């Protein structure tokens, strides 16, 4: 091999070594990151770190709760840097298996979140949850916002009143948190039959624990515009071609303006030429109520949201045949549109797969 070939080979080796080193450094840096406030794209979210035994089950439990916008499992409040799972299990690092939860406070109150957390743990058991034993399985609430402390203390005080033994739940500000290895993230999503210390029936409770509710009339009067209130509460009709969403073409989800409950997705929206938003179907028929409407000398089918009891519009049978033949003619004032890019931030991230599924073209 001549000198020029040797030099080229050496240069190639150096490039490969540098790339490998960069990849290793990037991975180590990612795992060594310390906690920070929610990033800009999640502005308005709040966070809390909860230790509740094996983090696989705790994460999966909170994934079911409406208002939780993101979860991440990792190791909290130890005295070493960037520990591995094996090191944490050696009982020499002081870390607890914990879940970093980000949540939408306008959808899920911290007091409710803690109430659900208490269901998943034995609050008087020290360094043991279920069959898992060790200081890494201790229970703990670690906060990053000191204004949350009164709520947390009140919740713990109420819980203590229900137990004769002292609580073993550690309460402290978050000192550090290191993301766990990738295979631990979303573990029970990837391994549905995997180990979980939380009773199966609690996952149903989690899914049903934070339902959409109809606000009081006084709340609606304060929160809605005059047009929104007139449309949703008195079945008024806004002007065609002069409303917010009649020509909205972005991808996203449409929710009930009164409750925030998702009703329609952009993939089912079409231009009917009527001047109001038109959809071929709702996300789920169970979300709507239909009533006969004999006003204005016509017989029509009125559509209302089942939870919010809000007037939405009417449904007609003159929609596109290839879409099922229905046209849900809905007032913009009865809806709030969340674009795809904001769905996670506003607590609707779990509906993204539904949006993607509905966006797929039908096979011929």
Short mmCIF file of C-alpha atoms in Angstrom, two decimals:
data_model
loop_
_atom_site.label_atom_id
_atom_site.label_comp_id
_atom_site.label_asym_id
_atom_site.label_seq_id
_atom_site.Cartn_x
_atom_site.Cartn_y
_atom_site.Cartn_z
CA UNK A 1 0.00 0.00 0.00
CA UNK A 2 1.51 3.37 -1.00
CA UNK A 3 1.90 6.41 1.24
CA UNK A 4 -1.14 8.17 -0.20
CA UNK A 5 -3.37 5.12 0.46
CA UNK A 6 -2.09 4.80 4.02
CA UNK A 7 -2.79 8.47 4.67
CA UNK A 8 -6.34 8.13 3.31
CA UNK A 9 -6.95 5.05 5.43
CA UNK A 10 -5.64 6.81 8.52
CA UNK A 11 -7.85 9.81 7.84
CA UNK A 12 -10.90 7.51 7.52
CA UNK A 13 -10.08 5.84 10.85
CA UNK A 14 -9.85 9.24 12.52
CA UNK A 15 -13.27 10.24 11.15
CA UNK A 16 -14.88 7.02 12.38
CA UNK A 17 -13.28 7.39 15.81
CA UNK A 18 -14.44 10.97 16.10
CA UNK A 19 -17.98 10.00 15.11
CA UNK A 20 -18.05 7.21 17.69
CA UNK A 21 -16.73 9.53 20.35
CA UNK A 22 -19.33 12.17 19.50
CA UNK A 23 -22.13 9.61 19.69
CA UNK A 24 -20.87 8.39 23.06
CA UNK A 25 -20.52 11.94 24.34
CA UNK A 26 -24.00 12.86 23.11
CA UNK A 27 -25.54 9.83 24.82
CA UNK A 28 -23.72 10.51 28.07
CA UNK A 29 -24.66 14.17 27.95
CA UNK A 30 -28.32 13.36 27.40
CA UNK A 31 -28.38 11.10 30.45
CA UNK A 32 -26.39 13.58 32.54
CA UNK A 33 -28.80 16.45 32.05
CA UNK A 34 -30.12 17.95 35.29
CA UNK A 35 -33.75 19.01 35.65
CA UNK A 36 -34.94 22.19 34.03
CA UNK A 37 -38.18 24.08 33.76
CA UNK A 38 -40.59 23.00 31.01
CA UNK A 39 -39.24 23.97 27.62
CA UNK A 40 -40.78 26.77 25.61
CA UNK A 41 -42.96 24.51 23.48
CA UNK A 42 -44.54 23.25 26.70
CA UNK A 43 -45.07 26.70 28.19
CA UNK A 44 -47.94 26.76 30.63
CA UNK A 45 -47.35 23.19 31.76
CA UNK A 46 -46.40 22.28 35.32
CA UNK A 47 -44.23 19.43 36.56
CA UNK A 48 -43.81 17.11 39.51
CA UNK A 49 -41.55 14.11 40.17
CA UNK A 50 -43.09 11.10 41.90
CA UNK A 51 -41.41 7.99 43.29
CA UNK A 52 -43.84 5.14 43.78
CA UNK A 53 -41.92 1.88 43.59
CA UNK A 54 -41.10 0.39 40.20
CA UNK A 55 -41.31 3.26 37.73
CA UNK A 56 -42.70 1.06 34.95
CA UNK A 57 -46.10 0.84 36.62
CA UNK A 58 -46.18 4.40 37.95
CA UNK A 59 -45.49 5.83 34.50
CA UNK A 60 -48.09 3.64 32.81
CA UNK A 61 -50.71 4.56 35.41
CA UNK A 62 -50.28 8.29 34.84
CA UNK A 63 -50.30 7.88 31.08
CA UNK A 64 -54.00 7.03 31.46
CA UNK A 65 -54.87 10.29 33.23
CA UNK A 66 -56.35 13.16 31.24
CA UNK A 67 -54.21 16.26 31.66
CA UNK A 68 -50.85 14.48 31.84
CA UNK A 69 -48.91 15.79 28.83
CA UNK A 70 -45.65 13.86 29.12
CA UNK A 71 -43.93 11.22 31.23
CA UNK A 72 -40.30 10.24 31.66
CA UNK A 73 -38.85 7.62 34.00
CA UNK A 74 -35.53 8.14 35.69
CA UNK A 75 -33.56 8.39 38.90
CA UNK A 76 -34.17 11.20 41.42
CA UNK A 77 -32.41 12.76 44.39
CA UNK A 78 -29.25 10.71 44.65
CA UNK A 79 -25.64 11.61 45.38
CA UNK A 80 -23.79 10.45 42.25
CA UNK A 81 -23.82 11.58 38.61
CA UNK A 82 -25.60 9.88 35.70
CA UNK A 83 -26.18 6.52 37.41
CA UNK A 84 -27.02 3.39 35.48
CA UNK A 85 -29.88 1.08 36.43
CA UNK A 86 -27.39 -1.45 37.77
CA UNK A 87 -25.73 1.19 39.96
CA UNK A 88 -29.07 2.33 41.35
CA UNK A 89 -29.92 -1.28 42.18
CA UNK A 90 -26.66 -1.59 44.13
CA UNK A 91 -28.11 0.66 46.89
CA UNK A 92 -25.00 2.87 46.84
CA UNK A 93 -26.26 5.89 44.89
CA UNK A 94 -29.19 7.10 46.99
CA UNK A 95 -31.42 7.45 43.93
CA UNK A 96 -35.12 6.59 43.80
CA UNK A 97 -36.89 5.30 40.74
CA UNK A 98 -39.16 8.21 39.84
CA UNK A 99 -41.39 9.54 37.08
CA UNK A 100 -41.16 13.08 35.77
CA UNK A 101 -44.72 14.20 35.01
CA UNK A 102 -45.68 17.28 33.06
CA UNK A 103 -49.33 18.22 33.23
CA UNK A 104 -51.80 20.88 32.11
CA UNK A 105 -52.96 22.64 35.29
CA UNK A 106 -56.13 23.90 33.61
CA UNK A 107 -57.13 20.27 33.06
CA UNK A 108 -55.63 18.49 36.06
CA UNK A 109 -55.15 20.00 39.51
CA UNK A 110 -52.09 18.99 41.50
CA UNK A 111 -54.36 17.93 44.37
CA UNK A 112 -56.15 15.49 42.03
CA UNK A 113 -52.85 14.22 40.66
CA UNK A 114 -51.61 13.46 44.18
CA UNK A 115 -54.91 11.82 45.10
CA UNK A 116 -54.37 9.42 42.21
CA UNK A 117 -50.73 8.86 43.15
CA UNK A 118 -51.74 7.81 46.67
CA UNK A 119 -53.95 5.07 45.18
CA UNK A 120 -50.89 3.40 43.64
CA UNK A 121 -48.71 3.14 46.76
CA UNK A 122 -48.63 1.79 50.30
CA UNK A 123 -47.90 5.15 51.94
CA UNK A 124 -46.64 3.72 55.24
CA UNK A 125 -44.23 1.19 53.73
CA UNK A 126 -40.55 2.18 53.88
CA UNK A 127 -38.36 1.21 50.92
CA UNK A 128 -40.86 -1.33 49.65
CA UNK A 129 -43.76 -1.30 47.21
CA UNK A 130 -45.37 -4.57 46.21
CA UNK A 131 -42.67 -7.18 45.78
CA UNK A 132 -39.94 -4.60 45.17
CA UNK A 133 -37.61 -3.98 48.09
CA UNK A 134 -34.77 -1.46 48.37
CA UNK A 135 -34.16 2.24 48.90
CA UNK A 136 -34.62 2.84 45.15
CA UNK A 137 -38.26 1.78 45.62
CA UNK A 138 -39.02 4.34 48.32
CA UNK A 139 -41.96 6.67 47.85
CA UNK A 140 -41.36 10.36 47.37
CA UNK A 141 -42.76 13.64 46.08
CA UNK A 142 -40.10 15.93 44.62
CA UNK A 143 -41.14 19.42 43.54
CA UNK A 144 -39.49 22.15 41.45
CA UNK A 145 -41.97 24.93 42.23
CA UNK A 146 -42.11 25.97 45.90
CA UNK A 147 -45.62 27.40 45.39
CA UNK A 148 -46.79 23.77 45.07
CA UNK A 149 -45.65 22.98 48.61
CA UNK A 150 -48.87 24.05 50.45
CA UNK A 151 -50.96 21.82 48.17
CA UNK A 152 -48.59 18.89 48.67
CA UNK A 153 -48.50 19.31 52.46
CA UNK A 154 -52.29 19.55 52.63
CA UNK A 155 -52.62 16.34 50.60
CA UNK A 156 -50.15 14.52 52.84
CA UNK A 157 -51.90 15.78 55.97
CA UNK A 158 -55.25 14.50 54.70
CA UNK A 159 -53.66 11.16 53.85
CA UNK A 160 -52.01 10.85 57.27
CA UNK A 161 -55.41 11.31 58.92
CA UNK A 162 -56.47 8.03 57.30
CA UNK A 163 -53.55 6.02 58.71
CA UNK A 164 -52.46 5.19 62.24
CA UNK A 165 -48.86 4.54 61.16
CA UNK A 166 -46.68 7.48 60.08
CA UNK A 167 -46.36 8.08 56.36
CA UNK A 168 -43.12 6.98 54.72
CA UNK A 169 -43.43 9.34 51.74
CA UNK A 170 -40.35 11.49 51.30
CA UNK A 171 -41.09 15.17 50.58
CA UNK A 172 -38.25 17.28 49.22
CA UNK A 173 -37.32 19.73 46.48
CA UNK A 174 -35.88 18.02 43.44
CA UNK A 175 -32.08 17.93 43.72
CA UNK A 176 -31.29 16.02 40.55
CA UNK A 177 -32.92 13.72 38.03
CA UNK A 178 -31.30 11.54 35.39
CA UNK A 179 -33.31 9.96 32.61
CA UNK A 180 -33.34 6.17 32.75
CA UNK A 181 -32.11 4.02 29.90
CA UNK A 182 -34.26 4.00 26.77
CA UNK A 183 -35.57 0.49 27.33
CA UNK A 184 -37.20 1.66 30.57
CA UNK A 185 -39.14 4.47 28.87
CA UNK A 186 -42.78 3.56 28.08
CA UNK A 187 -41.90 0.04 29.18
CA UNK A 188 -45.45 -1.28 29.62
CA UNK A 189 -46.53 0.23 26.30
CA UNK A 190 -43.81 -1.79 24.63
CA UNK A 191 -44.30 -4.85 26.89
CA UNK A 192 -48.03 -5.02 27.77
CA UNK A 193 -47.60 -8.26 29.72
CA UNK A 194 -44.54 -6.99 31.59
CA UNK A 195 -44.20 -6.79 35.36
CA UNK A 196 -46.33 -4.18 37.13
CA UNK A 197 -46.80 -3.75 40.89
CA UNK A 198 -49.98 -1.67 40.49
CA UNK A 199 -53.32 -3.48 40.64
CA UNK A 200 -54.93 -3.78 37.15
CA UNK A 201 -58.23 -2.22 38.22
CA UNK A 202 -56.46 1.03 39.08
CA UNK A 203 -55.70 1.72 35.43
CA UNK A 204 -59.43 1.90 34.70
CA UNK A 205 -59.80 4.30 37.61
CA UNK A 206 -56.99 6.41 36.15
CA UNK A 207 -58.72 6.61 32.77
CA UNK A 208 -62.01 7.66 34.36
CA UNK A 209 -60.65 9.81 37.19
CA UNK A 210 -60.55 13.17 35.43
CA UNK A 211 -63.59 13.33 33.12
CA UNK A 212 -64.75 16.36 31.18
CA UNK A 213 -67.43 18.24 33.11
CA UNK A 214 -69.98 20.86 32.21
CA UNK A 215 -69.12 24.25 33.80
CA UNK A 216 -71.73 26.20 35.74
CA UNK A 217 -73.70 28.91 33.97
CA UNK A 218 -71.80 31.62 35.85
CA UNK A 219 -68.48 30.11 34.71
CA UNK A 220 -69.68 30.01 31.13
CA UNK A 221 -70.81 33.63 31.23
CA UNK A 222 -67.38 34.67 32.48
CA UNK A 223 -65.38 32.52 30.08
CA UNK A 224 -67.31 32.66 26.80
CA UNK A 225 -67.81 35.57 24.44
CA UNK A 226 -71.34 36.85 23.92
CA UNK A 227 -71.57 34.96 20.62
CA UNK A 228 -70.20 31.72 22.07
CA UNK A 229 -72.66 31.87 24.95
CA UNK A 230 -75.62 32.66 22.69
CA UNK A 231 -74.76 29.80 20.31
CA UNK A 232 -73.97 27.09 22.87
CA UNK A 233 -76.61 27.97 25.50
CA UNK A 234 -79.45 29.45 23.43
CA UNK A 235 -79.01 27.69 20.08
CA UNK A 236 -78.23 30.90 18.20
CA UNK A 237 -76.57 30.71 14.77
CA UNK A 238 -73.51 32.70 13.76
CA UNK A 239 -73.17 34.35 10.35
CA UNK A 240 -71.99 32.13 7.47
CA UNK A 241 -68.62 32.94 5.93
CA UNK A 242 -67.95 35.26 8.87
CA UNK A 243 -66.76 32.92 11.61
CA UNK A 244 -63.46 31.52 12.81
CA UNK A 245 -63.23 28.08 11.25
CA UNK A 246 -65.37 27.88 8.11
CA UNK A 247 -62.23 28.01 5.95
CA UNK A 248 -59.71 26.61 8.48
CA UNK A 249 -57.46 24.17 6.60
CA UNK A 250 -54.77 23.32 9.15
CA UNK A 251 -54.53 19.85 10.68
CA UNK A 252 -55.73 19.58 14.23
CA UNK A 253 -58.56 18.78 16.57
CA UNK A 254 -61.82 20.60 17.34
CA UNK A 255 -63.04 20.55 20.94
CA UNK A 256 -66.21 21.63 22.71
CA UNK A 257 -65.71 25.29 23.66
CA UNK A 258 -67.54 24.71 26.96
CA UNK A 259 -65.77 21.59 28.24
CA UNK A 260 -62.66 21.08 26.11
CA UNK A 261 -63.79 17.59 25.10
CA UNK A 262 -62.55 16.57 21.61
CA UNK A 263 -65.39 16.26 19.08
CA UNK A 264 -64.02 16.44 15.51
CA UNK A 265 -60.72 16.15 13.65
CA UNK A 266 -59.51 18.05 10.63
CA UNK A 267 -59.28 14.92 8.48
CA UNK A 268 -63.10 14.69 8.53
CA UNK A 269 -63.60 18.36 7.65
CA UNK A 270 -64.63 19.33 4.14
CA UNK A 271 -65.72 22.41 2.23
CA UNK A 272 -69.49 22.15 1.80
CA UNK A 273 -69.90 25.71 0.54
CA UNK A 274 -72.38 26.55 3.33
CA UNK A 275 -70.13 29.00 5.19
CA UNK A 276 -69.85 27.00 8.42
CA UNK A 277 -67.38 24.26 9.40
CA UNK A 278 -68.59 20.95 7.99
CA UNK A 279 -67.54 17.47 9.08
CA UNK A 280 -68.44 14.04 7.76
CA UNK A 281 -68.43 12.47 11.23
CA UNK A 282 -67.50 13.10 14.87
CA UNK A 283 -64.59 11.40 16.61
CA UNK A 284 -67.17 9.16 18.30
CA UNK A 285 -70.94 9.20 17.94
CA UNK A 286 -71.22 8.73 21.71
CA UNK A 287 -69.91 12.27 22.18
CA UNK A 288 -73.00 13.84 20.60
CA UNK A 289 -76.74 14.04 21.22
CA UNK A 290 -79.26 14.48 18.43
CA UNK A 291 -82.66 16.14 18.83
CA UNK A 292 -85.50 17.07 16.53
CA UNK A 293 -85.55 20.81 15.79
CA UNK A 294 -88.82 22.25 14.42
CA UNK A 295 -87.86 25.91 14.62
CA UNK A 296 -87.97 28.24 11.60
CA UNK A 297 -90.74 26.15 10.06
CA UNK A 298 -88.35 23.30 9.24
CA UNK A 299 -87.68 19.83 10.55
CA UNK A 300 -83.98 19.46 11.26
CA UNK A 301 -81.74 17.36 13.49
CA UNK A 302 -79.96 19.45 16.10
CA UNK A 303 -76.56 18.30 17.36
CA UNK A 304 -75.42 18.93 20.95
CA UNK A 305 -72.37 17.82 22.90
CA UNK A 306 -73.40 15.09 25.31
CA UNK A 307 -71.17 16.18 28.20
CA UNK A 308 -71.42 19.94 27.83
CA UNK A 309 -75.05 19.98 26.64
CA UNK A 310 -73.88 22.72 24.26
CA UNK A 311 -75.69 23.45 21.01
CA UNK A 312 -73.24 22.76 18.18
CA UNK A 313 -75.31 22.93 14.98
CA UNK A 314 -77.22 20.44 12.84
CA UNK A 315 -76.58 17.26 10.89
CA UNK A 316 -77.86 16.76 7.34
CA UNK A 317 -77.85 13.82 4.93
CA UNK A 318 -76.42 15.76 1.98
CA UNK A 319 -72.75 15.14 2.71
CA UNK A 320 -70.23 13.46 0.38
CA UNK A 321 -71.30 9.89 -0.32
CA UNK A 322 -67.70 8.66 -0.28
CA UNK A 323 -67.45 9.98 3.30
CA UNK A 324 -70.67 8.39 4.52
CA UNK A 325 -73.24 10.88 3.24
CA UNK A 326 -73.57 13.06 6.38
CA UNK A 327 -72.77 16.73 6.89
CA UNK A 328 -72.31 17.96 10.42
CA UNK A 329 -72.81 21.71 10.02
CA UNK A 330 -71.25 23.19 13.17
CA UNK A 331 -70.97 26.72 14.51
CA UNK A 332 -67.38 27.88 14.92
CA UNK A 333 -68.46 29.59 18.14
CA UNK A 334 -69.21 26.17 19.66
CA UNK A 335 -65.69 24.92 18.99
CA UNK A 336 -62.08 25.57 19.86
CA UNK A 337 -59.47 24.50 17.34
CA UNK A 338 -56.10 23.15 18.48
CA UNK A 339 -53.58 22.83 15.64
CA UNK A 340 -51.52 19.65 15.41
CA UNK A 341 -48.35 21.38 16.63
CA UNK A 342 -50.08 22.51 19.85
CA UNK A 343 -51.95 19.33 20.73
CA UNK A 344 -49.28 17.94 23.07
CA UNK A 345 -48.78 21.30 24.75
CA UNK A 346 -52.49 21.66 25.43
CA UNK A 347 -52.98 18.15 26.75
CA UNK A 348 -54.37 16.45 23.64
CA UNK A 349 -51.26 14.54 22.61
CA UNK A 350 -52.93 11.15 22.98
CA UNK A 351 -55.25 12.07 20.11
CA UNK A 352 -52.40 12.46 17.62
CA UNK A 353 -52.51 8.77 16.58
CA UNK A 354 -56.24 9.16 15.96
CA UNK A 355 -55.58 12.20 13.80
CA UNK A 356 -52.93 10.34 11.86
CA UNK A 357 -55.14 7.30 11.42
CA UNK A 358 -58.03 9.38 10.16
CA UNK A 359 -55.68 11.28 7.85
CA UNK A 360 -54.68 8.13 5.98
CA UNK A 361 -56.39 7.85 2.59
CA UNK A 362 -58.94 5.09 2.25
CA UNK A 363 -57.86 2.07 0.28
CA UNK A 364 -59.78 1.43 -2.90
#
